[in-house]
Tab-separated table of C-alpha atoms in Angstrom:
chain	number	residue	atom	x	y	z
A	30	MET	CA	10.459	-17.448	13.452
A	31	GLN	CA	7.610	-19.789	13.539
A	32	ALA	CA	6.252	-19.204	9.948
A	33	VAL	CA	6.579	-16.952	6.966
A	34	LEU	CA	3.773	-14.948	5.552
A	35	PHE	CA	4.079	-14.247	1.750
A	36	ASP	CA	2.373	-11.561	-0.179
A	37	MET	CA	1.635	-12.704	-3.721
A	38	ASP	CA	1.537	-10.051	-6.521
A	39	GLY	CA	5.009	-8.402	-6.997
A	40	THR	CA	6.507	-10.584	-4.053
A	41	LEU	CA	6.264	-14.195	-5.479
A	42	VAL	CA	5.166	-13.534	-8.968
A	43	ASP	CA	5.596	-10.476	-11.207
A	44	SER	CA	1.804	-10.204	-11.805
A	45	GLU	CA	1.674	-6.440	-11.123
A	46	LYS	CA	2.753	-6.191	-14.942
A	47	LEU	CA	-0.543	-7.891	-15.690
A	48	TRP	CA	-2.460	-5.634	-13.539
A	49	ASP	CA	-0.936	-2.750	-15.526
A	50	VAL	CA	-2.573	-4.132	-18.570
A	51	SER	CA	-6.048	-4.822	-17.015
A	52	LEU	CA	-6.126	-1.479	-15.327
A	53	SER	CA	-5.380	0.354	-18.361
A	54	ALA	CA	-7.863	-1.511	-20.261
A	55	LEU	CA	-10.521	-0.793	-17.626
A	56	TYR	CA	-9.582	2.984	-17.896
A	57	GLY	CA	-10.147	2.754	-21.771
A	58	GLU	CA	-13.533	1.112	-21.140
A	59	LEU	CA	-14.519	3.952	-18.873
A	60	GLY	CA	-13.280	6.676	-21.172
A	61	GLY	CA	-10.032	7.666	-19.532
A	62	THR	CA	-6.292	7.086	-19.423
A	63	LEU	CA	-4.495	5.669	-16.436
A	64	SER	CA	-1.664	7.946	-15.143
A	65	PRO	CA	1.539	6.506	-13.787
A	66	GLN	CA	0.800	8.315	-10.387
A	67	VAL	CA	-2.538	6.507	-9.958
A	68	ARG	CA	-1.058	3.371	-11.030
A	69	ALA	CA	1.514	3.638	-8.339
A	70	SER	CA	-0.877	4.427	-5.640
A	71	LEU	CA	-3.006	1.163	-6.661
A	72	VAL	CA	0.010	-1.343	-6.101
A	73	GLY	CA	-1.206	-3.600	-3.339
A	74	SER	CA	-4.606	-2.220	-2.966
A	75	SER	CA	-7.805	-3.983	-2.340
A	76	ALA	CA	-10.465	-4.501	-5.067
A	77	GLU	CA	-12.659	-2.108	-3.228
A	78	ASP	CA	-10.012	0.551	-2.934
A	79	THR	CA	-8.908	0.013	-6.435
A	80	ILE	CA	-12.346	0.595	-8.034
A	81	ARG	CA	-13.108	3.632	-5.670
A	82	THR	CA	-9.927	5.292	-6.571
A	83	VAL	CA	-10.546	4.621	-10.357
A	84	TYR	CA	-14.007	6.239	-10.063
A	85	THR	CA	-12.832	9.202	-8.176
A	86	ASP	CA	-9.869	9.731	-10.579
A	87	LEU	CA	-12.229	9.838	-13.644
A	88	GLY	CA	-14.957	11.965	-11.745
A	89	LEU	CA	-17.559	9.172	-12.273
A	90	GLU	CA	-20.574	8.940	-10.019
A	91	PRO	CA	-19.966	6.358	-7.490
A	92	ASP	CA	-22.892	4.166	-8.219
A	93	PRO	CA	-22.622	0.768	-6.490
A	94	ALA	CA	-24.047	-1.192	-9.302
A	95	ALA	CA	-21.683	0.336	-11.941
A	96	MET	CA	-18.716	-0.016	-9.692
A	97	ALA	CA	-19.674	-3.528	-8.905
A	98	GLU	CA	-19.801	-4.281	-12.647
A	99	SER	CA	-16.347	-2.537	-13.118
A	100	ASP	CA	-14.959	-4.672	-10.588
A	101	ARG	CA	-16.367	-7.849	-12.201
A	102	TRP	CA	-14.933	-6.624	-15.699
A	103	LEU	CA	-11.458	-6.053	-14.185
A	104	HIS	CA	-11.107	-9.178	-12.524
A	105	ALA	CA	-12.515	-11.241	-15.465
A	106	TYR	CA	-9.941	-9.491	-17.753
A	107	THR	CA	-7.193	-10.169	-15.404
A	108	ALA	CA	-8.176	-13.821	-14.947
A	109	GLU	CA	-7.705	-14.211	-18.688
A	110	LEU	CA	-4.128	-12.912	-18.250
A	111	PHE	CA	-3.481	-15.090	-15.422
A	112	GLU	CA	-4.384	-18.055	-17.623
A	113	ASP	CA	-1.073	-17.661	-19.625
A	114	GLY	CA	0.929	-18.248	-16.430
A	115	LEU	CA	2.584	-15.913	-14.109
A	116	PRO	CA	6.295	-15.044	-14.108
A	117	TRP	CA	8.196	-15.633	-10.943
A	118	CYS	CA	9.971	-12.897	-9.075
A	119	ASP	CA	13.876	-13.611	-8.750
A	120	GLY	CA	14.638	-16.033	-6.267
A	121	ALA	CA	10.969	-16.869	-5.408
A	122	PRO	CA	10.676	-20.538	-6.259
A	123	GLU	CA	14.100	-21.304	-4.786
A	124	LEU	CA	13.109	-19.824	-1.403
A	125	LEU	CA	9.671	-21.615	-1.249
A	126	GLU	CA	11.553	-24.799	-2.005
A	127	ALA	CA	14.029	-23.967	0.891
A	128	LEU	CA	11.454	-23.382	3.491
A	129	ALA	CA	9.489	-26.387	2.566
A	130	ALA	CA	12.627	-28.629	2.825
A	131	GLU	CA	12.863	-27.381	6.375
A	132	ALA	CA	9.105	-27.690	7.080
A	133	ILE	CA	8.624	-24.148	7.891
A	134	PRO	CA	5.019	-23.243	7.804
A	135	MET	CA	4.004	-20.763	5.016
A	136	ALA	CA	0.953	-18.824	4.272
A	137	LEU	CA	-0.036	-16.704	1.242
A	138	VAL	CA	-1.663	-13.308	2.251
A	139	THR	CA	-2.998	-11.345	-0.595
A	140	ASN	CA	-5.416	-8.475	-1.340
A	141	THR	CA	-6.349	-10.344	-4.578
A	142	GLN	CA	-9.647	-12.079	-4.717
A	143	ARG	CA	-9.962	-15.866	-4.241
A	144	MET	CA	-11.074	-16.519	-7.801
A	145	LEU	CA	-7.724	-14.916	-9.132
A	146	THR	CA	-5.599	-16.282	-6.350
A	147	GLU	CA	-6.714	-19.954	-7.309
A	148	ARG	CA	-5.671	-19.304	-10.830
A	149	ALA	CA	-2.348	-17.909	-9.528
A	150	LEU	CA	-1.808	-20.891	-7.489
A	151	ASN	CA	-1.941	-23.152	-10.518
A	152	SER	CA	1.358	-21.462	-11.406
A	153	ILE	CA	2.767	-21.022	-7.887
A	154	GLY	CA	1.987	-24.270	-6.405
A	155	ARG	CA	-0.619	-24.451	-3.654
A	156	HIS	CA	1.154	-27.238	-1.847
A	157	TYR	CA	3.712	-24.731	-0.358
A	158	PHE	CA	1.094	-23.164	1.881
A	159	SER	CA	-0.553	-24.207	4.865
A	160	ALA	CA	-3.069	-21.470	4.590
A	161	THR	CA	-4.071	-18.806	2.120
A	162	VAL	CA	-6.111	-15.640	2.822
A	163	CYS	CA	-7.505	-13.599	0.154
A	164	GLY	CA	-8.886	-9.965	-0.061
A	165	ASP	CA	-12.441	-10.920	-0.301
A	166	GLU	CA	-12.260	-13.173	2.642
A	167	VAL	CA	-11.625	-10.564	5.422
A	168	ALA	CA	-13.648	-7.562	6.638
A	169	ARG	CA	-11.020	-5.169	5.527
A	170	GLY	CA	-8.181	-5.657	3.121
A	171	LYS	CA	-4.553	-4.322	3.294
A	172	PRO	CA	-3.505	-1.856	4.671
A	173	ALA	CA	-5.650	-2.933	7.484
A	174	PRO	CA	-4.149	-5.908	9.386
A	175	ASP	CA	-6.977	-8.344	9.159
A	176	ALA	CA	-5.618	-10.584	6.442
A	177	TYR	CA	-2.186	-11.059	8.378
A	178	GLN	CA	-3.984	-11.624	11.857
A	179	ARG	CA	-6.102	-14.385	10.127
A	180	ALA	CA	-3.271	-16.100	8.386
A	181	ALA	CA	-1.314	-16.253	11.660
A	182	ALA	CA	-4.357	-17.586	13.469
A	183	LEU	CA	-4.865	-20.263	10.833
A	184	LEU	CA	-1.243	-21.303	11.422
A	185	GLY	CA	-1.736	-21.323	15.143
A	186	VAL	CA	0.901	-18.712	15.910
A	187	ALA	CA	1.032	-15.256	16.905
A	188	PRO	CA	1.760	-12.454	14.129
A	189	ALA	CA	4.927	-11.538	16.099
A	190	GLN	CA	6.167	-14.963	15.598
A	191	CYS	CA	5.817	-14.626	11.820
A	192	LEU	CA	8.067	-12.799	9.270
A	193	ALA	CA	6.115	-11.287	6.606
A	194	ILE	CA	7.473	-10.731	3.108
A	195	GLU	CA	5.979	-7.907	1.041
A	196	ASP	CA	6.749	-5.623	-1.833
A	197	SER	CA	4.343	-2.656	-1.409
A	198	VAL	CA	3.639	0.254	0.942
A	199	THR	CA	0.071	-1.033	1.542
A	200	GLY	CA	1.082	-4.605	2.247
A	201	THR	CA	3.864	-3.662	4.591
A	202	ALA	CA	1.603	-1.355	6.588
A	203	ALA	CA	-0.806	-4.278	6.968
A	204	ALA	CA	1.866	-6.609	8.121
A	205	GLU	CA	3.217	-4.186	10.668
A	206	SER	CA	-0.111	-3.305	12.059
A	207	ALA	CA	-0.779	-6.977	12.573
A	208	GLY	CA	2.408	-7.198	14.600
A	209	CYS	CA	4.793	-8.946	12.067
A	210	PRO	CA	8.235	-7.912	11.468
A	211	VAL	CA	8.650	-7.328	7.628
A	212	LEU	CA	11.112	-8.200	5.040
A	213	VAL	CA	10.397	-5.653	2.250
A	214	VAL	CA	11.494	-6.538	-1.524
A	215	PRO	CA	10.230	-3.503	-3.593
A	216	ASN	CA	9.058	-4.231	-6.921
A	217	ASP	CA	7.402	-1.393	-8.811
A	218	VAL	CA	7.099	1.286	-5.857
A	219	GLU	CA	9.664	2.483	-3.461
A	220	VAL	CA	8.770	1.345	0.203
A	221	PRO	CA	10.202	3.587	3.057
A	222	GLY	CA	12.303	2.199	5.705
A	223	GLY	CA	11.186	1.658	9.180
A	224	PRO	CA	12.148	0.067	12.452
A	225	ARG	CA	10.251	-3.171	12.081
A	226	ARG	CA	11.194	-3.767	8.456
A	227	ARG	CA	14.404	-4.663	6.478
A	228	HIS	CA	14.849	-4.273	2.829
A	229	ALA	CA	16.307	-6.600	0.178
A	230	ASP	CA	16.851	-6.037	-3.464
A	231	SER	CA	15.212	-9.518	-4.285
A	232	LEU	CA	14.526	-12.886	-2.972
A	233	ALA	CA	17.540	-14.397	-4.778
A	234	GLY	CA	20.076	-15.957	-2.540
A	235	LEU	CA	17.866	-15.981	0.537
A	236	ASP	CA	17.143	-19.236	2.404
A	237	ALA	CA	15.694	-20.229	5.769
A	238	ALA	CA	18.816	-19.348	7.636
A	239	ALA	CA	18.884	-15.788	6.149
A	240	LEU	CA	15.105	-15.259	7.030
A	241	ARG	CA	15.841	-16.427	10.597
A	242	ARG	CA	18.617	-13.954	10.987
A	243	ILE	CA	16.502	-11.239	9.564
A	244	TYR	CA	13.524	-12.021	11.881
A	245	ALA	CA	15.879	-12.341	14.893
A	246	ARG	CA	17.401	-9.000	14.195
A	247	LEU	CA	14.179	-7.204	13.790
A	248	SER	CA	12.760	-8.937	16.983
A	249	ARG	CA	15.765	-7.860	19.005
A	250	GLU	CA	15.324	-4.210	17.766
A	251	ARG	CA	11.890	-4.286	18.677
A	252	GLY	CA	12.736	-5.494	22.180
A	253	SER	CA	15.114	-2.817	22.654
A	254	GLN	CA	12.802	-0.130	21.552
A	255	SER	CA	10.188	-1.331	23.920
A	256	ALA	CA	12.519	-1.499	26.868
C-alpha cells in the first residue's frame, strides 16, 4: 500500500446530511418534493448527474441554462451550510492523524466541486493531503474512474498500489474501475459486497497497520483470481 485515497462526503465528514437539506430546498424551489428513493440514488453523484436526475424526476424541460442556474443555486445554498462547519464521521480524524504520523501519502477524491471542497477542507485540514481531485476537474465524475486515476497519477503511484476508502455505490464503482482495492464504510446507503472490496462499520479503531492488512488481503485475492 503506497497511498490512501479518501472520498469526502459521507466518508470523512457527515456532509450528506447537509446535502439532504440543500437538495430538499432545491426541490422546493422547483415546485416538487424530494423522495427518499431519489435522494438515495444521488448519494455520491456528480453535480451534472444530480441536476439531470432532479429535472428528469420533476418532468422539467432539460434546458441547459435553467439546469446551470439550478446547479449554481444548489451549490451556493450548500456552501452556506458548509460555513457552519462539518461533523466528522466516526474515527476519521484519528485515522488521518495515524496515517500522517507514518508519512503515508493521502489524496482526497470527491465528486464535490472545488469551491465547496475548499470550504470543507477548512474543517477537515488540507495539510493531510498531498493531492485533492474534485468533480469539476475531471472529464467524467464518479462512477467513472477519472478522479481516482488522476489522484494516483498526482501521487506518482499506480491505482492498484492505493487503497481507496468510500461510502457509496457510485464512489466504490469509480475506485474499482480505476483499479483500486476499496474499503467500503457505508453511511446512508447500503453498498453491495464484491471481490475487490471489504466493508467496515466505521473508521473508528482503524490505523495504518489495519489498512495495510486490508490492502494486502484484497491484493492477494485479486492475484489468486487472476491466476
